[in-house]
C-alpha atoms as one frame of an Amber mdcrd trajectory, in Angstrom:
protein
  97.103 169.088 -90.181  97.427 166.545 -87.287 101.115 166.667 -88.034 101.258
 170.931 -88.595  99.628 170.908 -84.937 101.744 168.620 -83.248 104.724 170.439
 -84.798 103.335 173.847 -83.653 102.575 173.249 -80.405 105.751 170.964 -79.270
 107.998 173.615 -80.371 108.493 176.706 -78.179 107.518 179.883 -79.712 106.615
 183.111 -78.513 103.996 183.790 -81.241 102.027 180.907 -83.102 101.306 181.445
 -86.769  97.728 181.954 -88.155  96.338 178.741 -89.814  94.607 178.594 -93.079
  93.269 175.215 -93.580  92.272 174.544 -97.351  89.743 171.692 -97.940  92.226
 168.961 -99.543  91.971 165.997 -97.899  89.641 162.861 -97.877  86.592 163.916
 -95.865  87.579 167.537 -94.828  86.335 167.400 -91.435  88.816 169.937 -90.073
  88.296 172.250 -93.114  84.382 172.202 -92.516  84.885 173.392 -89.023  87.798
 175.910 -89.279  88.824 175.765 -93.036  89.493 178.733 -95.282  86.674 178.695
 -98.123  84.693 175.734 -99.685  87.373 175.316-102.636  90.798 174.906-102.226
  92.613 176.361-105.351  90.205 180.000-105.578  91.258 179.894-101.511  94.628
 179.784-102.240  94.706 182.294-105.112  92.959 184.753-102.631  95.244 184.035
-100.223  98.327 184.841-102.199  96.851 187.791-103.826  96.085 189.462-100.485
  99.437 188.717 -98.619 101.221 190.401-101.485  99.240 193.085-100.114 100.369
 192.651 -96.859  96.834 192.117 -95.365  94.591 188.939 -94.336  91.332 188.220
 -96.314  89.425 187.114 -93.218  88.927 186.738 -89.780  90.669 185.095 -86.861
  89.303 182.508 -84.980  90.956 180.555 -81.857  89.887 177.328 -81.377  91.141
 174.834 -78.410  93.296 172.007 -79.730  93.073 168.323 -78.326  96.280 167.117
 -76.590  96.482 163.280 -76.373  99.708 162.769 -74.218 101.143 159.061 -75.186
 104.103 157.693 -73.728 106.328 158.979 -76.523 105.227 162.591 -76.321 102.071
 164.553 -76.727 100.252 164.563 -80.069  97.591 167.073 -80.930  94.642 167.384
 -82.670  90.859 168.306 -82.957  89.391 164.944 -82.871  90.248 161.857 -80.798
  88.249 158.518 -81.920  88.484 154.895 -80.414  86.582 151.899 -80.925  83.975
 151.908 -84.084  85.431 155.211 -84.836  89.126 154.018 -85.769  87.603 150.534
 -87.028  85.561 152.326 -89.680  88.130 154.356 -90.812  90.516 151.158 -91.365
  87.369 149.588 -92.974  87.004 152.908 -95.423  90.521 152.660 -96.575  91.031
 148.706 -96.800  87.871 148.210 -98.389  86.388 151.006 -99.653  88.949 153.058
-101.234  90.670 150.227-103.303  87.249 150.280-105.196  87.058 154.267-106.050
  84.641 155.135-103.024  86.731 157.772-101.323  86.098 160.995 -99.892  82.347
 161.828 -98.591  81.196 158.749-100.493  83.447 155.947 -98.582  82.634 157.770
 -95.390  78.939 157.430 -95.975  78.974 154.284 -96.985  81.402 153.407 -93.832
  78.725 155.228 -91.728  75.840 153.149 -93.325  77.580 149.811 -92.638  78.284
 150.487 -89.197  74.264 151.324 -88.503  73.011 148.539 -90.345  75.496 145.861
 -88.176  74.199 147.716 -85.341  70.686 147.704 -85.772  70.875 143.992 -86.805
  72.831 143.036 -84.060  75.864 142.267 -86.045  78.544 145.143 -85.153  80.797
 142.698 -83.431  81.602 140.840 -86.790  83.193 144.484 -88.163  83.477 146.694
 -85.212  84.479 144.880 -82.320  83.877 146.333 -78.908  86.005 148.789 -77.132
  86.699 148.080 -73.421  87.927 151.124 -71.939  88.386 152.493 -68.151  87.106
 156.014 -68.728  87.333 159.188 -66.128  85.800 162.420 -67.023  87.299 165.351
 -64.949  88.550 162.827 -62.431  85.001 161.181 -62.022  85.221 157.079 -63.469
  82.167 156.274 -65.106  80.868 152.841 -64.813  82.993 149.696 -66.185  81.486
 148.912 -69.654  81.927 148.108 -73.373  81.694 150.738 -75.843  81.021 150.580
 -79.464  82.914 153.728 -79.708  83.745 157.283 -78.387  84.789 160.351 -79.779
  86.394 163.258 -78.202  86.687 166.480 -79.905  86.924 170.745 -79.889  84.961
 170.709 -83.439  81.091 171.311 -83.743  80.565 168.614 -86.571  82.289 165.211
 -87.650  82.578 164.024 -91.161  79.147 164.144 -93.223  78.316 167.251 -90.992
  77.272 164.734 -88.171  77.197 166.780 -84.664  76.957 163.812 -82.008  77.476
 166.212 -79.309  74.462 166.949 -76.969  75.963 167.469 -73.616  76.045 170.556
 -71.687  78.873 172.252 -69.623  81.583 174.814 -70.177  84.331 172.288 -70.844
  86.560 172.576 -74.307  86.523 168.914 -74.925  83.189 167.272 -76.167  83.083
 163.571 -75.413  80.502 161.244 -76.490  80.185 157.573 -76.346  77.845 154.711
 -76.848  78.142 151.411 -75.208  77.677 147.996 -76.661  74.306 146.848 -77.239
  72.582 150.106 -76.509  68.924 150.517 -76.045  66.324 152.160 -77.749  68.511
 153.054 -80.794  66.159 153.168 -83.320  64.592 156.350 -81.315  67.927 157.844
 -80.181  70.059 157.896 -83.507  68.812 160.536 -85.046  69.227 163.078 -82.188
  72.492 161.479 -81.584  73.737 162.420 -84.733  72.437 165.612 -84.944  73.624
 166.793 -81.444  70.009 167.396 -79.960  69.264 166.243 -76.213  66.455 163.674
 -76.080  65.012 161.356 -73.524  66.341 158.637 -75.364  70.007 159.473 -74.824
  70.572 158.819 -71.489  73.290 156.888 -69.731  70.934 154.204 -68.598  70.128
 153.384 -72.281  73.853 153.377 -73.240  74.514 156.882 -74.386  76.686 159.141
 -73.026  77.593 163.177 -74.231  79.627 165.585 -71.766  81.639 168.895 -72.169
  84.859 168.289 -69.788  88.180 169.394 -69.040  89.951 166.063 -69.157  89.528
 162.575 -70.401  91.671 160.027 -69.066  91.317 156.470 -70.868  92.783 152.950
 -70.436  92.305 150.774 -73.086  94.118 148.289 -75.509  92.527 149.017 -79.048
  93.840 151.393 -81.942  92.521 155.115 -82.210  92.729 157.886 -84.723  93.754
 161.675 -84.432  92.156 163.865 -87.268  91.770 160.599 -89.140  95.787 159.666
 -88.287  96.096 156.020 -87.288  97.341 154.636 -84.434  97.351 150.942 -84.262
  96.777 148.748 -81.086  99.389 148.102 -78.479 100.254 144.758 -77.318  99.070
 146.028 -73.855  96.575 148.355 -72.138  97.710 152.155 -73.168  96.952 155.028
 -70.497  95.838 158.455 -72.522  95.204 161.681 -71.433  93.348 164.079 -73.185
  93.143 167.818 -72.776  92.390 171.303 -74.205  94.487 173.560 -72.585  96.074
 175.278 -75.687  94.473 177.194 -78.833  95.474 177.524 -82.379  94.476 180.511
 -84.403  92.720 180.017 -87.504  92.036 182.459 -90.626  88.309 182.358 -91.697
  87.043 183.582 -94.948  84.367 186.022 -95.130  81.079 185.611 -96.168
Protein backbone atom coordinates (compact mmCIF):
# COMPACT_ATOMS: atom_id res chain seq x y z
CA UNK A 1 0.00 0.00 0.00
CA UNK A 2 2.82 2.37 0.86
CA UNK A 3 4.46 1.67 -2.51
CA UNK A 4 1.17 2.24 -4.34
CA UNK A 5 0.58 5.58 -2.60
CA UNK A 6 4.15 6.72 -3.34
CA UNK A 7 3.96 5.75 -7.00
CA UNK A 8 0.52 7.29 -7.43
CA UNK A 9 1.18 10.61 -5.72
CA UNK A 10 4.65 11.26 -7.15
CA UNK A 11 3.60 10.67 -10.78
CA UNK A 12 1.83 13.58 -12.50
CA UNK A 13 -1.82 12.74 -13.14
CA UNK A 14 -4.92 14.77 -13.86
CA UNK A 15 -7.13 12.28 -12.01
CA UNK A 16 -6.25 9.93 -9.16
CA UNK A 17 -7.57 6.36 -9.28
CA UNK A 18 -9.94 5.09 -6.61
CA UNK A 19 -8.26 2.60 -4.27
CA UNK A 20 -9.88 -0.54 -2.90
CA UNK A 21 -7.72 -1.87 -0.08
CA UNK A 22 -8.26 -5.54 0.74
CA UNK A 23 -7.19 -7.08 4.09
CA UNK A 24 -4.35 -9.31 2.90
CA UNK A 25 -1.45 -7.93 4.93
CA UNK A 26 0.24 -8.80 8.21
CA UNK A 27 -1.80 -6.71 10.65
CA UNK A 28 -4.14 -5.08 8.11
CA UNK A 29 -3.97 -1.72 9.87
CA UNK A 30 -4.60 0.29 6.70
CA UNK A 31 -7.42 -2.04 5.64
CA UNK A 32 -9.09 -1.66 9.03
CA UNK A 33 -9.14 2.11 8.58
CA UNK A 34 -9.88 2.60 4.88
CA UNK A 35 -10.34 -0.95 3.56
CA UNK A 36 -13.01 -2.55 1.42
CA UNK A 37 -14.71 -5.43 3.21
CA UNK A 38 -13.60 -7.62 6.09
CA UNK A 39 -12.60 -10.67 4.03
CA UNK A 40 -10.40 -10.34 0.94
CA UNK A 41 -11.83 -13.00 -1.38
CA UNK A 42 -15.54 -12.07 -1.03
CA UNK A 43 -14.57 -8.39 -1.35
CA UNK A 44 -12.59 -9.07 -4.52
CA UNK A 45 -15.44 -11.12 -5.96
CA UNK A 46 -17.90 -8.32 -5.29
CA UNK A 47 -15.56 -5.80 -6.93
CA UNK A 48 -15.21 -7.93 -10.05
CA UNK A 49 -18.96 -8.50 -10.37
CA UNK A 50 -19.84 -4.85 -9.86
CA UNK A 51 -17.08 -3.54 -12.15
CA UNK A 52 -18.33 -5.84 -14.93
CA UNK A 53 -21.63 -3.98 -14.61
CA UNK A 54 -19.87 -0.64 -14.80
CA UNK A 55 -20.71 0.31 -11.21
CA UNK A 56 -18.93 0.80 -7.87
CA UNK A 57 -20.22 -1.27 -4.96
CA UNK A 58 -19.70 1.18 -2.13
CA UNK A 59 -18.96 4.78 -1.23
CA UNK A 60 -15.90 6.99 -1.82
CA UNK A 61 -14.00 8.29 1.20
CA UNK A 62 -11.21 10.87 0.82
CA UNK A 63 -8.39 10.62 3.32
CA UNK A 64 -5.28 12.82 3.72
CA UNK A 65 -1.99 11.00 3.12
CA UNK A 66 1.25 11.44 5.07
CA UNK A 67 4.10 12.74 2.94
CA UNK A 68 7.61 12.07 4.27
CA UNK A 69 10.25 14.18 2.54
CA UNK A 70 13.52 12.23 2.48
CA UNK A 71 16.87 13.09 0.95
CA UNK A 72 16.20 10.87 -2.08
CA UNK A 73 12.63 12.08 -2.61
CA UNK A 74 9.21 11.89 -0.98
CA UNK A 75 7.50 8.76 0.29
CA UNK A 76 3.78 8.52 1.01
CA UNK A 77 1.96 6.46 3.63
CA UNK A 78 -0.83 6.49 6.18
CA UNK A 79 1.46 6.16 9.22
CA UNK A 80 4.99 7.08 10.34
CA UNK A 81 6.57 5.48 13.39
CA UNK A 82 9.96 5.71 15.09
CA UNK A 83 11.61 4.53 18.28
CA UNK A 84 9.79 1.58 19.86
CA UNK A 85 7.35 1.51 16.93
CA UNK A 86 10.18 0.70 14.54
CA UNK A 87 12.00 -1.59 16.98
CA UNK A 88 8.76 -3.44 17.77
CA UNK A 89 8.20 -4.28 14.10
CA UNK A 90 11.81 -5.46 13.78
CA UNK A 91 11.35 -7.63 16.90
CA UNK A 92 8.06 -9.10 15.65
CA UNK A 93 9.50 -9.99 12.25
CA UNK A 94 12.87 -11.29 13.37
CA UNK A 95 11.99 -13.04 16.63
CA UNK A 96 8.28 -13.90 16.48
CA UNK A 97 7.44 -14.54 12.82
CA UNK A 98 10.16 -17.19 12.59
CA UNK A 99 8.28 -19.14 15.29
CA UNK A 100 4.94 -18.90 13.50
CA UNK A 101 3.65 -15.93 15.52
CA UNK A 102 2.54 -13.68 12.69
CA UNK A 103 -0.23 -11.17 12.07
CA UNK A 104 -2.33 -10.02 15.03
CA UNK A 105 -0.78 -12.69 17.29
CA UNK A 106 2.74 -11.47 16.65
CA UNK A 107 1.69 -7.83 17.00
CA UNK A 108 -0.05 -8.60 20.29
CA UNK A 109 2.98 -10.38 21.72
CA UNK A 110 5.25 -7.53 20.60
CA UNK A 111 2.94 -5.00 22.29
CA UNK A 112 2.80 -7.07 25.48
CA UNK A 113 6.60 -7.36 25.49
CA UNK A 114 6.91 -3.60 25.04
CA UNK A 115 4.50 -2.80 27.89
CA UNK A 116 6.14 -5.32 30.21
CA UNK A 117 9.55 -3.80 29.66
CA UNK A 118 8.21 -0.27 30.15
CA UNK A 119 6.57 -1.19 33.46
CA UNK A 120 9.62 -3.09 34.72
CA UNK A 121 12.05 -0.36 33.69
CA UNK A 122 13.86 -2.61 31.20
CA UNK A 123 12.66 -0.89 28.04
CA UNK A 124 16.16 0.19 26.97
CA UNK A 125 17.38 -3.42 26.74
CA UNK A 126 15.18 -4.09 23.71
CA UNK A 127 13.82 -0.70 22.64
CA UNK A 128 16.63 1.89 22.83
CA UNK A 129 15.55 5.50 23.42
CA UNK A 130 14.99 7.74 20.41
CA UNK A 131 16.88 11.02 20.59
CA UNK A 132 15.00 13.43 18.34
CA UNK A 133 14.63 17.14 17.77
CA UNK A 134 10.92 17.75 17.12
CA UNK A 135 9.11 20.80 15.73
CA UNK A 136 5.31 20.84 15.48
CA UNK A 137 4.01 23.52 13.10
CA UNK A 138 7.33 25.33 13.57
CA UNK A 139 7.23 25.17 17.38
CA UNK A 140 10.11 23.28 19.00
CA UNK A 141 9.36 20.74 21.68
CA UNK A 142 11.62 20.68 24.75
CA UNK A 143 14.71 18.48 24.20
CA UNK A 144 14.19 14.94 25.46
CA UNK A 145 14.58 11.25 24.58
CA UNK A 146 11.51 9.32 23.49
CA UNK A 147 10.38 5.75 23.90
CA UNK A 148 8.53 6.08 20.61
CA UNK A 149 6.42 8.33 18.42
CA UNK A 150 3.66 8.01 15.84
CA UNK A 151 2.32 10.34 13.17
CA UNK A 152 -0.70 9.22 11.19
CA UNK A 153 -3.85 10.26 9.36
CA UNK A 154 -5.60 7.08 10.53
CA UNK A 155 -7.83 6.72 13.57
CA UNK A 156 -6.57 3.33 14.73
CA UNK A 157 -3.34 1.38 14.66
CA UNK A 158 -2.83 -2.38 14.93
CA UNK A 159 -5.07 -4.35 17.32
CA UNK A 160 -7.51 -1.43 17.30
CA UNK A 161 -5.21 0.74 19.42
CA UNK A 162 -5.99 4.45 18.98
CA UNK A 163 -3.15 6.37 20.68
CA UNK A 164 -4.29 9.85 19.66
CA UNK A 165 -6.05 12.13 22.15
CA UNK A 166 -4.87 15.54 20.97
CA UNK A 167 -7.09 18.34 19.73
CA UNK A 168 -6.88 20.75 16.83
CA UNK A 169 -7.78 20.87 13.13
CA UNK A 170 -4.50 19.56 11.70
CA UNK A 171 -4.69 16.34 9.62
CA UNK A 172 -1.53 14.83 11.16
CA UNK A 173 -2.11 13.04 14.44
CA UNK A 174 1.15 13.13 16.39
CA UNK A 175 1.70 11.21 19.63
CA UNK A 176 4.90 10.53 21.56
CA UNK A 177 5.99 9.14 24.90
CA UNK A 178 9.24 10.24 26.43
CA UNK A 179 11.79 8.00 28.08
CA UNK A 180 10.87 7.14 31.69
CA UNK A 181 7.31 8.55 31.66
CA UNK A 182 5.49 9.18 34.92
CA UNK A 183 2.22 7.62 36.15
CA UNK A 184 2.33 5.00 33.41
CA UNK A 185 -0.12 2.69 35.16
CA UNK A 186 -2.79 5.40 35.14
CA UNK A 187 -1.94 6.81 31.71
CA UNK A 188 -1.52 3.71 29.54
CA UNK A 189 -5.20 2.73 29.16
CA UNK A 190 -6.53 6.16 28.12
CA UNK A 191 -3.46 6.60 25.91
CA UNK A 192 -4.19 3.38 24.00
CA UNK A 193 -7.89 4.23 23.72
CA UNK A 194 -7.31 7.82 22.60
CA UNK A 195 -9.14 9.34 25.54
CA UNK A 196 -8.08 12.52 27.26
CA UNK A 197 -6.93 12.14 30.85
CA UNK A 198 -5.22 14.38 33.42
CA UNK A 199 -2.44 11.77 33.48
CA UNK A 200 -1.73 12.26 29.79
CA UNK A 201 0.15 15.50 30.28
CA UNK A 202 3.41 16.68 28.68
CA UNK A 203 4.88 17.22 32.16
CA UNK A 204 4.43 13.49 32.77
CA UNK A 205 5.94 12.52 29.41
CA UNK A 206 2.94 12.15 27.08
CA UNK A 207 2.12 14.26 24.04
CA UNK A 208 -0.61 14.17 21.42
CA UNK A 209 -1.33 16.96 18.94
CA UNK A 210 -3.18 17.41 15.67
CA UNK A 211 -0.91 19.49 13.44
CA UNK A 212 -0.17 20.40 9.82
CA UNK A 213 3.57 19.75 9.90
CA UNK A 214 6.03 17.61 11.88
CA UNK A 215 9.75 18.27 11.43
CA UNK A 216 12.17 15.74 12.90
CA UNK A 217 15.92 15.38 13.23
CA UNK A 218 17.01 11.95 14.48
CA UNK A 219 19.35 9.08 13.73
CA UNK A 220 17.29 5.94 14.27
CA UNK A 221 15.27 3.82 11.90
CA UNK A 222 11.62 4.42 11.12
CA UNK A 223 8.63 2.81 9.46
CA UNK A 224 6.07 3.96 6.93
CA UNK A 225 3.02 1.68 6.97
CA UNK A 226 5.18 -1.23 8.09
CA UNK A 227 7.91 -0.66 5.50
CA UNK A 228 11.22 -0.37 7.36
CA UNK A 229 13.82 2.31 6.74
CA UNK A 230 17.04 1.43 8.54
CA UNK A 231 18.97 3.80 10.82
CA UNK A 232 21.22 6.25 9.03
CA UNK A 233 24.93 6.70 9.65
CA UNK A 234 24.28 10.32 10.55
CA UNK A 235 21.32 12.35 11.75
CA UNK A 236 18.58 12.67 9.16
CA UNK A 237 16.04 15.43 8.78
CA UNK A 238 12.49 14.42 7.99
CA UNK A 239 9.48 16.61 7.22
CA UNK A 240 5.98 15.12 7.53
CA UNK A 241 2.98 16.85 5.97
CA UNK A 242 -0.47 15.80 4.71
CA UNK A 243 -1.47 18.18 1.92
CA UNK A 244 -2.64 15.54 -0.56
CA UNK A 245 -5.50 13.08 -0.34
CA UNK A 246 -6.29 9.68 -1.77
CA UNK A 247 -9.76 8.31 -2.46
CA UNK A 248 -10.76 4.94 -1.03
CA UNK A 249 -13.67 2.71 -1.96
CA UNK A 250 -15.51 1.64 1.18
CA UNK A 251 -18.11 -1.12 1.23
CA UNK A 252 -21.60 -0.36 2.43
CA UNK A 253 -22.76 -2.12 5.62
